[in-house]
Short mmCIF file of C-alpha atoms and ligand atoms in Angstrom, two decimals:
data_model
loop_
_atom_site.label_atom_id
_atom_site.label_comp_id
_atom_site.label_asym_id
_atom_site.label_seq_id
_atom_site.Cartn_x
_atom_site.Cartn_y
_atom_site.Cartn_z
CA MET A 1 16.73 1.73 -31.39
CA ILE A 2 16.73 -2.08 -31.39
CA SER A 3 15.09 -3.30 -34.57
CA SER A 4 16.23 -6.88 -35.23
CA ASN A 5 14.57 -9.93 -33.65
CA ARG A 6 11.68 -7.97 -32.12
CA LYS A 7 10.19 -10.43 -29.70
CA LEU A 8 7.56 -9.49 -27.17
CA PRO A 9 6.94 -11.66 -24.10
CA PRO A 10 4.14 -14.20 -24.74
CA GLY A 11 0.53 -13.66 -23.70
CA PRO A 12 -3.13 -14.22 -24.47
CA ILE A 13 -4.62 -13.39 -27.86
CA ARG A 14 -5.19 -9.72 -28.53
CA LEU A 15 -8.61 -8.76 -29.90
CA PRO A 16 -9.35 -5.47 -31.69
CA ILE A 17 -10.41 -2.62 -29.34
CA VAL A 18 -10.91 -4.78 -26.22
CA GLY A 19 -7.38 -6.21 -26.22
CA SER A 20 -7.10 -9.08 -23.72
CA ALA A 21 -10.27 -8.03 -21.86
CA LEU A 22 -11.94 -11.41 -22.19
CA GLN A 23 -9.13 -13.10 -20.25
CA LEU A 24 -8.98 -10.48 -17.50
CA SER A 25 -11.27 -10.29 -14.52
CA ILE A 26 -11.47 -6.59 -13.66
CA LYS A 27 -12.65 -7.36 -10.14
CA ASP A 28 -9.62 -9.47 -9.32
CA LEU A 29 -6.70 -8.53 -11.51
CA PRO A 30 -3.99 -9.87 -9.14
CA GLN A 31 -5.62 -13.31 -9.23
CA THR A 32 -5.89 -13.09 -13.01
CA MET A 33 -2.18 -12.25 -13.23
CA GLU A 34 -1.38 -15.35 -11.19
CA LYS A 35 -3.35 -17.55 -13.58
CA LEU A 36 -1.75 -15.96 -16.65
CA SER A 37 1.75 -16.43 -15.19
CA GLU A 38 1.03 -20.14 -14.73
CA LYS A 39 0.29 -20.34 -18.43
CA TYR A 40 2.79 -17.89 -19.94
CA GLY A 41 5.62 -17.69 -17.39
CA PRO A 42 6.97 -14.84 -15.21
CA VAL A 43 7.09 -12.24 -18.03
CA PHE A 44 4.01 -11.88 -20.22
CA THR A 45 2.17 -9.37 -22.40
CA ILE A 46 -1.48 -8.34 -22.14
CA TYR A 47 -3.47 -5.56 -23.78
CA MET A 48 -5.61 -3.16 -21.75
CA GLY A 49 -7.79 -1.88 -24.57
CA THR A 50 -5.22 -0.74 -27.08
CA ARG A 51 -2.38 -0.34 -24.56
CA ARG A 52 0.41 -2.91 -24.44
CA VAL A 53 1.27 -3.98 -20.89
CA VAL A 54 4.09 -6.30 -19.82
CA VAL A 55 3.57 -7.99 -16.45
CA LEU A 56 6.52 -9.04 -14.28
CA HIS A 57 5.52 -11.86 -11.94
CA GLY A 58 7.64 -13.02 -8.99
CA ARG A 59 10.70 -11.63 -7.21
CA GLU A 60 13.32 -12.61 -9.80
CA ALA A 61 11.66 -10.84 -12.73
CA VAL A 62 10.75 -7.74 -10.67
CA LYS A 63 14.26 -7.48 -9.19
CA GLU A 64 15.97 -7.97 -12.53
CA ALA A 65 13.86 -5.18 -14.04
CA LEU A 66 13.60 -2.60 -11.22
CA ILE A 67 17.09 -3.08 -9.76
CA ASP A 68 19.45 -4.65 -12.33
CA GLN A 69 17.93 -2.69 -15.26
CA GLY A 70 16.66 0.11 -13.02
CA ASP A 71 17.25 2.99 -15.44
CA GLU A 72 15.33 1.42 -18.30
CA PHE A 73 12.36 0.48 -16.09
CA SER A 74 12.23 3.75 -14.13
CA ALA A 75 9.60 5.61 -16.18
CA ARG A 76 6.03 5.96 -14.92
CA GLY A 77 3.38 4.28 -17.08
CA VAL A 78 1.12 6.74 -18.87
CA LEU A 79 -1.96 7.11 -16.71
CA PRO A 80 -4.61 8.98 -18.74
CA LEU A 81 -6.46 10.33 -15.71
CA PHE A 82 -3.29 11.54 -13.97
CA GLU A 83 -2.14 13.06 -17.25
CA LYS A 84 -5.37 15.00 -17.51
CA ILE A 85 -5.25 16.28 -13.94
CA PHE A 86 -1.53 16.87 -13.44
CA LYS A 87 -0.46 17.45 -17.05
CA GLY A 88 2.76 15.51 -16.61
CA SER A 89 3.89 17.29 -13.46
CA GLY A 90 4.11 15.93 -9.90
CA ILE A 91 6.49 13.31 -8.55
CA VAL A 92 4.21 10.30 -8.94
CA ILE A 93 3.62 10.66 -12.67
CA SER A 94 6.43 12.81 -14.05
CA ASN A 95 9.35 11.38 -16.00
CA GLY A 96 12.87 12.33 -17.05
CA GLU A 97 14.66 15.35 -15.61
CA MET A 98 11.52 16.78 -13.95
CA TRP A 99 10.95 13.54 -11.99
CA LYS A 100 14.62 13.34 -10.93
CA GLN A 101 14.52 16.87 -9.55
CA LEU A 102 11.16 16.43 -7.82
CA ARG A 103 12.23 13.15 -6.24
CA ARG A 104 15.52 14.59 -4.99
CA PHE A 105 13.66 17.63 -3.63
CA ALA A 106 10.94 15.52 -1.93
CA LEU A 107 13.44 13.15 -0.30
CA THR A 108 15.62 15.99 0.98
CA THR A 109 12.61 17.95 2.21
CA LEU A 110 11.12 14.98 4.06
CA ARG A 111 14.50 14.31 5.65
CA ASN A 112 14.89 17.96 6.65
CA PHE A 113 11.38 18.13 8.09
CA GLY A 114 12.23 15.06 10.13
CA MET A 115 15.22 16.89 11.53
CA GLY A 116 13.40 20.17 12.19
CA LYS A 117 12.27 21.58 15.51
CA LYS A 118 9.94 18.64 15.98
CA SER A 119 10.89 15.27 14.50
CA ILE A 120 8.37 13.37 12.41
CA GLU A 121 8.21 10.82 15.22
CA GLU A 122 7.16 13.54 17.68
CA ARG A 123 4.48 14.79 15.28
CA ILE A 124 3.05 11.27 14.98
CA GLN A 125 3.14 10.85 18.76
CA GLU A 126 1.32 14.17 19.19
CA GLU A 127 -1.40 13.11 16.75
CA ALA A 128 -1.64 9.68 18.35
CA LEU A 129 -2.72 11.31 21.65
CA PHE A 130 -5.52 13.22 19.89
CA LEU A 131 -6.59 9.99 18.20
CA VAL A 132 -6.77 8.11 21.51
CA GLU A 133 -8.86 10.88 23.11
CA ARG A 134 -11.20 10.89 20.13
CA ILE A 135 -11.67 7.13 20.38
CA ARG A 136 -12.25 7.43 24.12
CA SER A 137 -15.03 9.96 23.46
CA THR A 138 -17.09 7.25 21.69
CA HIS A 139 -17.76 5.82 25.19
CA GLU A 140 -17.52 2.19 24.11
CA LYS A 141 -20.24 2.48 21.49
CA PRO A 142 -19.32 0.38 18.44
CA PHE A 143 -18.15 2.37 15.41
CA ASP A 144 -16.19 2.15 12.17
CA PRO A 145 -12.76 3.70 12.93
CA SER A 146 -11.79 4.29 9.26
CA SER A 147 -12.51 8.00 9.20
CA PHE A 148 -10.76 8.61 12.56
CA LEU A 149 -7.66 6.89 11.21
CA ILE A 150 -7.79 8.73 7.88
CA HIS A 151 -8.06 12.04 9.76
CA ALA A 152 -5.11 11.16 12.01
CA VAL A 153 -2.89 10.06 9.10
CA SER A 154 -3.83 13.18 7.08
CA ASN A 155 -3.08 15.40 10.05
CA VAL A 156 0.45 13.99 10.35
CA ILE A 157 1.15 15.06 6.75
CA CYS A 158 -0.40 18.48 7.49
CA SER A 159 1.74 18.83 10.58
CA VAL A 160 4.92 17.91 8.65
CA VAL A 161 4.13 20.11 5.64
CA PHE A 162 2.27 23.09 7.17
CA GLY A 163 3.79 22.93 10.64
CA ASP A 164 0.40 22.47 12.30
CA ARG A 165 -2.45 20.00 12.59
CA PHE A 166 -6.18 20.66 12.13
CA ASP A 167 -8.96 20.21 14.63
CA TYR A 168 -10.92 17.06 13.70
CA GLU A 169 -14.09 19.14 13.25
CA ASP A 170 -12.43 21.86 11.11
CA LYS A 171 -14.61 22.37 8.00
CA LYS A 172 -11.69 23.17 5.67
CA PHE A 173 -9.87 20.03 6.79
CA LEU A 174 -12.95 17.84 6.26
CA THR A 175 -13.57 19.33 2.80
CA LEU A 176 -9.95 18.71 1.82
CA ILE A 177 -10.22 15.09 2.90
CA ASP A 178 -13.50 14.62 1.02
CA LEU A 179 -11.82 15.90 -2.12
CA LEU A 180 -8.87 13.57 -1.67
CA GLU A 181 -11.26 10.65 -1.15
CA GLU A 182 -13.10 11.52 -4.34
CA ASN A 183 -9.79 11.71 -6.16
CA ASN A 184 -8.81 8.28 -4.79
CA LYS A 185 -12.06 6.75 -5.97
CA LEU A 186 -11.29 7.79 -9.51
CA GLN A 187 -7.67 6.79 -9.45
CA ILE A 188 -8.01 3.27 -8.14
CA SER A 189 -9.43 1.83 -11.29
CA PHE A 190 -6.64 0.30 -13.27
CA TRP A 191 -8.83 0.43 -16.32
CA VAL A 192 -9.52 4.11 -16.19
CA GLN A 193 -5.81 4.61 -15.62
CA THR A 194 -4.41 2.44 -18.34
CA SER A 195 -6.99 2.39 -21.07
CA GLY A 196 -9.08 5.45 -20.43
CA TRP A 197 -12.17 3.25 -20.51
CA PRO A 198 -15.17 4.54 -18.59
CA TYR A 199 -15.03 1.86 -15.88
CA GLY A 200 -13.44 4.06 -13.27
CA ARG A 201 -16.55 5.78 -12.07
CA SER A 202 -18.58 2.62 -11.38
CA LEU A 203 -15.67 0.74 -9.82
CA GLY A 204 -14.83 3.82 -7.79
CA GLU A 205 -18.34 3.93 -6.39
CA SER A 206 -18.37 0.31 -5.37
CA CYS A 207 -15.03 0.40 -3.59
CA GLY A 208 -14.85 4.00 -2.58
CA LYS A 209 -14.12 3.69 1.14
CA SER A 210 -10.44 4.25 0.83
CA SER A 211 -8.55 3.62 4.03
CA PHE A 212 -5.29 2.83 5.63
CA THR A 213 -6.86 0.76 8.33
CA VAL A 214 -5.67 -2.57 9.57
CA VAL A 215 -7.77 -2.88 12.67
CA LEU A 216 -10.15 -5.41 11.15
CA ILE A 217 -7.38 -7.95 10.71
CA LEU A 218 -6.26 -7.34 14.27
CA ILE A 219 -9.57 -8.00 15.91
CA HIS A 220 -9.90 -11.26 14.07
CA PHE A 221 -6.82 -12.53 15.86
CA THR A 222 -6.06 -12.38 19.47
CA THR A 223 -4.29 -9.19 20.39
CA GLU A 224 -3.29 -10.68 23.72
CA LYS A 225 0.34 -11.22 22.74
CA ILE A 226 0.67 -7.60 21.57
CA HIS A 227 -0.91 -6.40 24.81
CA LYS A 228 1.64 -8.47 26.76
CA GLU A 229 4.55 -7.05 24.77
CA ILE A 230 3.26 -3.50 25.24
CA ASP A 231 2.80 -4.01 28.98
CA SER A 232 6.28 -5.44 29.49
CA VAL A 233 8.26 -3.10 27.19
CA ILE A 234 6.32 0.19 27.36
CA GLY A 235 3.95 -0.10 30.31
CA ARG A 236 0.77 1.98 30.63
CA SER A 237 2.10 5.37 31.68
CA ARG A 238 4.40 6.55 28.87
CA GLN A 239 3.80 6.89 25.14
CA PRO A 240 5.18 4.30 22.68
CA CYS A 241 8.22 5.42 20.67
CA MET A 242 10.14 3.95 17.75
CA ALA A 243 12.99 2.79 19.99
CA ASP A 244 10.54 0.29 21.56
CA ARG A 245 10.12 -1.58 18.27
CA GLY A 246 13.45 -3.39 18.56
CA GLN A 247 12.25 -5.04 21.77
CA MET A 248 8.82 -5.93 20.41
CA PRO A 249 9.43 -8.64 17.78
CA TYR A 250 5.89 -10.01 17.88
CA THR A 251 4.26 -6.59 17.36
CA ASP A 252 6.77 -5.81 14.60
CA ALA A 253 5.94 -9.15 12.94
CA VAL A 254 2.20 -8.39 13.15
CA VAL A 255 2.70 -4.99 11.48
CA HIS A 256 4.71 -6.63 8.68
CA GLU A 257 2.21 -9.45 8.27
CA ILE A 258 -0.68 -7.00 8.04
CA GLN A 259 1.10 -5.20 5.23
CA ARG A 260 2.03 -8.43 3.46
CA PHE A 261 -1.44 -9.94 3.77
CA MET A 262 -3.21 -6.69 2.86
CA SER A 263 -0.96 -6.07 -0.15
CA LEU A 264 -2.30 -2.52 -0.46
CA LEU A 265 -1.10 -1.91 -4.03
CA PRO A 266 -1.03 -5.48 -5.34
CA LEU A 267 -0.04 -4.50 -8.86
CA ASN A 268 2.21 -1.62 -7.78
CA VAL A 269 1.89 1.72 -9.59
CA PRO A 270 2.45 1.16 -13.32
CA HIS A 271 5.95 1.72 -14.68
CA ALA A 272 7.08 2.06 -18.31
CA VAL A 273 10.32 1.45 -20.18
CA THR A 274 12.30 4.56 -21.11
CA ARG A 275 13.55 3.06 -24.40
CA ASP A 276 13.38 -0.14 -26.44
CA THR A 277 14.62 -2.59 -23.84
CA ARG A 278 16.18 -6.01 -24.05
CA PHE A 279 14.87 -8.01 -21.08
CA ARG A 280 15.80 -11.68 -20.79
CA GLN A 281 15.11 -13.11 -24.29
CA TYR A 282 12.56 -10.41 -25.15
CA ILE A 283 12.48 -6.92 -26.61
CA ILE A 284 10.06 -4.54 -24.90
CA PRO A 285 9.31 -1.45 -27.03
CA LYS A 286 9.74 2.05 -25.56
CA ASP A 287 6.72 3.36 -23.57
CA THR A 288 5.25 -0.12 -22.98
CA ILE A 289 3.45 -0.11 -19.60
CA ILE A 290 5.12 -2.40 -17.05
CA ILE A 291 3.34 -3.95 -14.09
CA PRO A 292 5.86 -5.15 -11.47
CA ASP A 293 3.40 -7.43 -9.66
CA LEU A 294 4.06 -6.94 -5.92
CA ARG A 295 1.44 -9.38 -4.72
CA SER A 296 3.22 -12.21 -6.54
CA ILE A 297 6.22 -11.54 -4.24
CA LEU A 298 4.25 -10.92 -1.03
CA TYR A 299 2.32 -14.16 -1.60
CA ASP A 300 5.28 -16.32 -2.73
CA SER A 301 4.97 -19.72 -1.03
CA LYS A 302 8.75 -20.29 -1.31
CA GLU A 303 9.20 -17.53 1.30
CA PHE A 304 5.91 -17.51 3.24
CA SER A 305 4.85 -21.01 4.22
CA ASN A 306 1.14 -20.42 3.84
CA PRO A 307 0.77 -17.09 2.05
CA ARG A 308 -3.03 -16.96 1.97
CA GLU A 309 -3.17 -17.26 5.73
CA PHE A 310 -2.57 -14.36 8.11
CA ASN A 311 0.31 -15.54 10.28
CA PRO A 312 2.79 -13.25 12.10
CA GLY A 313 5.05 -16.34 12.21
CA HIS A 314 5.97 -15.48 8.62
CA PHE A 315 8.23 -12.80 10.14
CA LEU A 316 9.48 -14.65 13.24
CA ASP A 317 12.33 -17.14 13.59
CA GLU A 318 12.31 -20.24 15.80
CA ASN A 319 13.40 -18.17 18.82
CA GLY A 320 10.54 -15.72 18.40
CA ASP A 321 12.93 -13.01 17.14
CA PHE A 322 11.93 -10.76 14.25
CA LYS A 323 12.95 -12.21 10.87
CA LYS A 324 13.53 -9.84 7.93
CA SER A 325 12.45 -10.89 4.47
CA ASP A 326 13.64 -9.77 1.03
CA TYR A 327 10.12 -10.61 -0.14
CA PHE A 328 8.60 -7.83 1.98
CA VAL A 329 8.05 -5.28 -0.82
CA PRO A 330 4.74 -3.44 -0.22
CA PHE A 331 6.60 -0.18 -0.99
CA SER A 332 8.14 -1.63 -4.18
CA THR A 333 11.86 -1.48 -4.90
CA GLY A 334 14.33 0.38 -7.12
CA LYS A 335 14.42 3.96 -8.34
CA ARG A 336 10.67 4.64 -8.10
CA MET A 337 10.17 3.01 -4.72
CA CYS A 338 7.82 4.78 -2.30
CA ILE A 339 9.38 7.80 -0.62
CA GLY A 340 6.88 7.68 2.24
CA GLU A 341 7.97 4.25 3.51
CA GLY A 342 9.68 5.52 6.67
CA LEU A 343 6.76 7.77 7.57
CA ALA A 344 4.14 5.09 6.84
CA ARG A 345 5.95 2.45 8.89
CA MET A 346 6.38 4.81 11.83
CA GLU A 347 2.68 5.66 11.75
CA LEU A 348 1.62 2.01 11.58
CA PHE A 349 3.75 1.08 14.58
CA LEU A 350 3.00 4.13 16.74
CA PHE A 351 -0.76 4.30 16.06
CA LEU A 352 -1.19 0.57 16.51
CA THR A 353 0.73 0.39 19.77
CA ILE A 354 -0.90 3.44 21.34
CA ILE A 355 -4.37 2.14 20.43
CA LEU A 356 -3.64 -1.27 21.96
CA GLN A 357 -1.91 0.28 24.97
CA ASN A 358 -5.19 2.08 25.74
CA PHE A 359 -7.94 -0.21 24.42
CA THR A 360 -9.04 -3.79 23.98
CA LEU A 361 -10.76 -4.32 20.63
CA LYS A 362 -13.97 -6.29 20.45
CA PRO A 363 -15.87 -7.14 17.24
CA ILE A 364 -19.65 -6.67 17.05
CA ILE A 365 -20.06 -10.02 15.31
CA ASP A 366 -18.70 -13.46 16.10
CA HIS A 367 -14.97 -13.95 15.37
CA LYS A 368 -15.71 -16.72 12.92
CA ASP A 369 -17.96 -14.45 10.83
CA ILE A 370 -15.33 -11.75 10.30
CA ASP A 371 -14.13 -11.61 6.70
CA ILE A 372 -10.57 -10.27 6.70
CA SER A 373 -9.95 -10.83 3.01
CA PRO A 374 -9.39 -7.45 1.37
CA GLU A 375 -11.99 -6.05 -0.96
CA VAL A 376 -10.11 -6.17 -4.26
CA CYS A 377 -10.63 -3.05 -6.26
CA SER A 378 -8.50 -3.34 -9.29
CA MET A 379 -5.48 -1.28 -8.25
CA VAL A 380 -5.97 -1.02 -4.50
CA ASN A 381 -6.89 -3.61 -1.88
CA MET A 382 -9.32 -2.19 0.67
CA PRO A 383 -10.38 -3.50 4.06
CA ARG A 384 -14.10 -4.24 4.21
CA PRO A 385 -16.33 -1.82 6.16
CA TYR A 386 -16.59 -2.91 9.78
CA GLN A 387 -17.58 -1.77 13.27
CA LEU A 388 -16.06 -2.63 16.61
CA TYR A 389 -15.91 -1.73 20.30
CA PHE A 390 -12.88 -0.01 21.79
CA ILE A 391 -12.95 -0.94 25.48
CA PRO A 392 -10.58 1.15 27.67
CA ARG A 393 -8.00 -1.04 29.42
C1 HEM B 1 1.33 1.89 3.81
C2 HEM B 1 1.47 3.00 3.10
C3 HEM B 1 2.09 3.09 1.73
C4 HEM B 1 2.32 2.11 0.78
C5 HEM B 1 2.02 0.62 0.88
C6 HEM B 1 2.93 2.77 -0.36
C7 HEM B 1 3.33 2.11 -1.53
C8 HEM B 1 3.83 2.75 -2.65
C9 HEM B 1 4.14 2.08 -3.90
C10 HEM B 1 3.96 0.59 -4.17
C11 HEM B 1 4.60 3.02 -4.77
C12 HEM B 1 5.02 2.82 -6.22
C13 HEM B 1 6.50 2.46 -6.31
C14 HEM B 1 6.95 2.17 -7.72
O1 HEM B 1 6.47 2.81 -8.67
O2 HEM B 1 7.79 1.26 -7.92
C15 HEM B 1 4.62 4.29 -4.06
C16 HEM B 1 5.05 5.49 -4.62
C17 HEM B 1 5.06 6.68 -3.95
N1 HEM B 1 4.69 6.89 -2.63
FE1 HEM B 1 3.96 5.51 -1.34
N2 HEM B 1 3.09 4.10 -0.10
C18 HEM B 1 2.59 4.36 1.17
C19 HEM B 1 2.57 5.57 1.83
C20 HEM B 1 3.11 6.75 1.34
C21 HEM B 1 3.18 8.00 2.09
C22 HEM B 1 2.73 8.19 3.54
C23 HEM B 1 3.75 8.92 1.25
C24 HEM B 1 4.06 10.38 1.51
C25 HEM B 1 4.94 10.80 2.35
C26 HEM B 1 4.04 8.25 -0.04
C27 HEM B 1 4.60 8.86 -1.13
C28 HEM B 1 4.85 8.23 -2.35
C29 HEM B 1 5.36 8.92 -3.54
C30 HEM B 1 5.68 10.41 -3.67
C31 HEM B 1 5.50 7.95 -4.55
C32 HEM B 1 6.00 8.15 -5.98
C33 HEM B 1 7.49 7.94 -6.09
C34 HEM B 1 8.02 8.11 -7.52
O3 HEM B 1 7.25 7.97 -8.46
O4 HEM B 1 9.23 8.39 -7.66
N3 HEM B 1 3.63 6.94 0.07
N4 HEM B 1 4.13 4.10 -2.77
#
């Protein structure tokens, strides 16, 4: 226990009951964090209701905490709603020995599934064909592809875990997805998660269309270059595979830029410190919630020349080759980092390329009227609802 020189990181004034609520815009927390970091520096303290939260802003602070002091920052922040539902179990919210065992088990199992009779890549490819046929059956009528994509992504997990996929019309499958959607709606409110305040329901309603979709960003920009890359590397007759990615730097850069720009979990999933922790010149008391702000890294202008603009050039060098970046952290970093990264990245590449191999995307409104900025919903950034035409190539 560290008791001398207790010094918390600086931050706005704390009021009784509401904490720092007056300085925080619930609708756009990531933007609020940016403003607060300008005033208080890269490590600052805020209060969500009565809960103390330390925010880490920028790559240096996040790396120092999650990598250099990884053990101390490896706990999951107490999330009242998760606690209520899962009662401390489950990989995402558990801590200590239970979390270590679950994480080891999940990583090994995912790896083993990937090496089973059918690889994870094959399962994604199989689902991708069903997805293309389903899109084709819309006969060029404009539609919102979110639910098709959610069904395809969910089916890949079903195929990996249960060994089989569901028919898209299967009632059990659709009920399961509805329940997951409802669950998502409740979980995305940072406020309901950190303070237990009753904001979750109303925020959940207003931003409930959870999705994994990136198509809206794509149609805003010309997909011509991706079509060219697909035609020269893959052609029209065989299915895309992961080995193609190495020869498709532009497409790879687009997939990275979509993830950077979208910044799906801008404030990460809350962490906590496992014990009283000395961090830089501060002392952070045990169980303090930690927000390792991912958006502050994905939008760092030192790395990405114009971070608020969508530009695949952020991931290309002067020769047009793919350029890796240490600032690409949508899956976080360190001991709690996402275990689904490999699967998610495979799905993004394979679904995107098969869709563009088979279709040209056309918006229903004028290009200039498309709003690609994500709908900020506290903990999760969502694409806005949209409709488009899928014209067979
Ligand atoms: C584009 C898609 C995805 C993104 C951007 C994403 C991002 C994240 C982030 C930021 C975290 C929190 C890391 C931290 O606490 O430092 C996380 C945790 C996690 N993710 Fe993902 N994820 C994605 C897809 C997936 C998929 C497909 C799976 C399932 C296979 C998955 C499974 C998990 C699990 C189990 C954790 C908790 C890990 C732990 O607490 O030890 N994720 N993810």
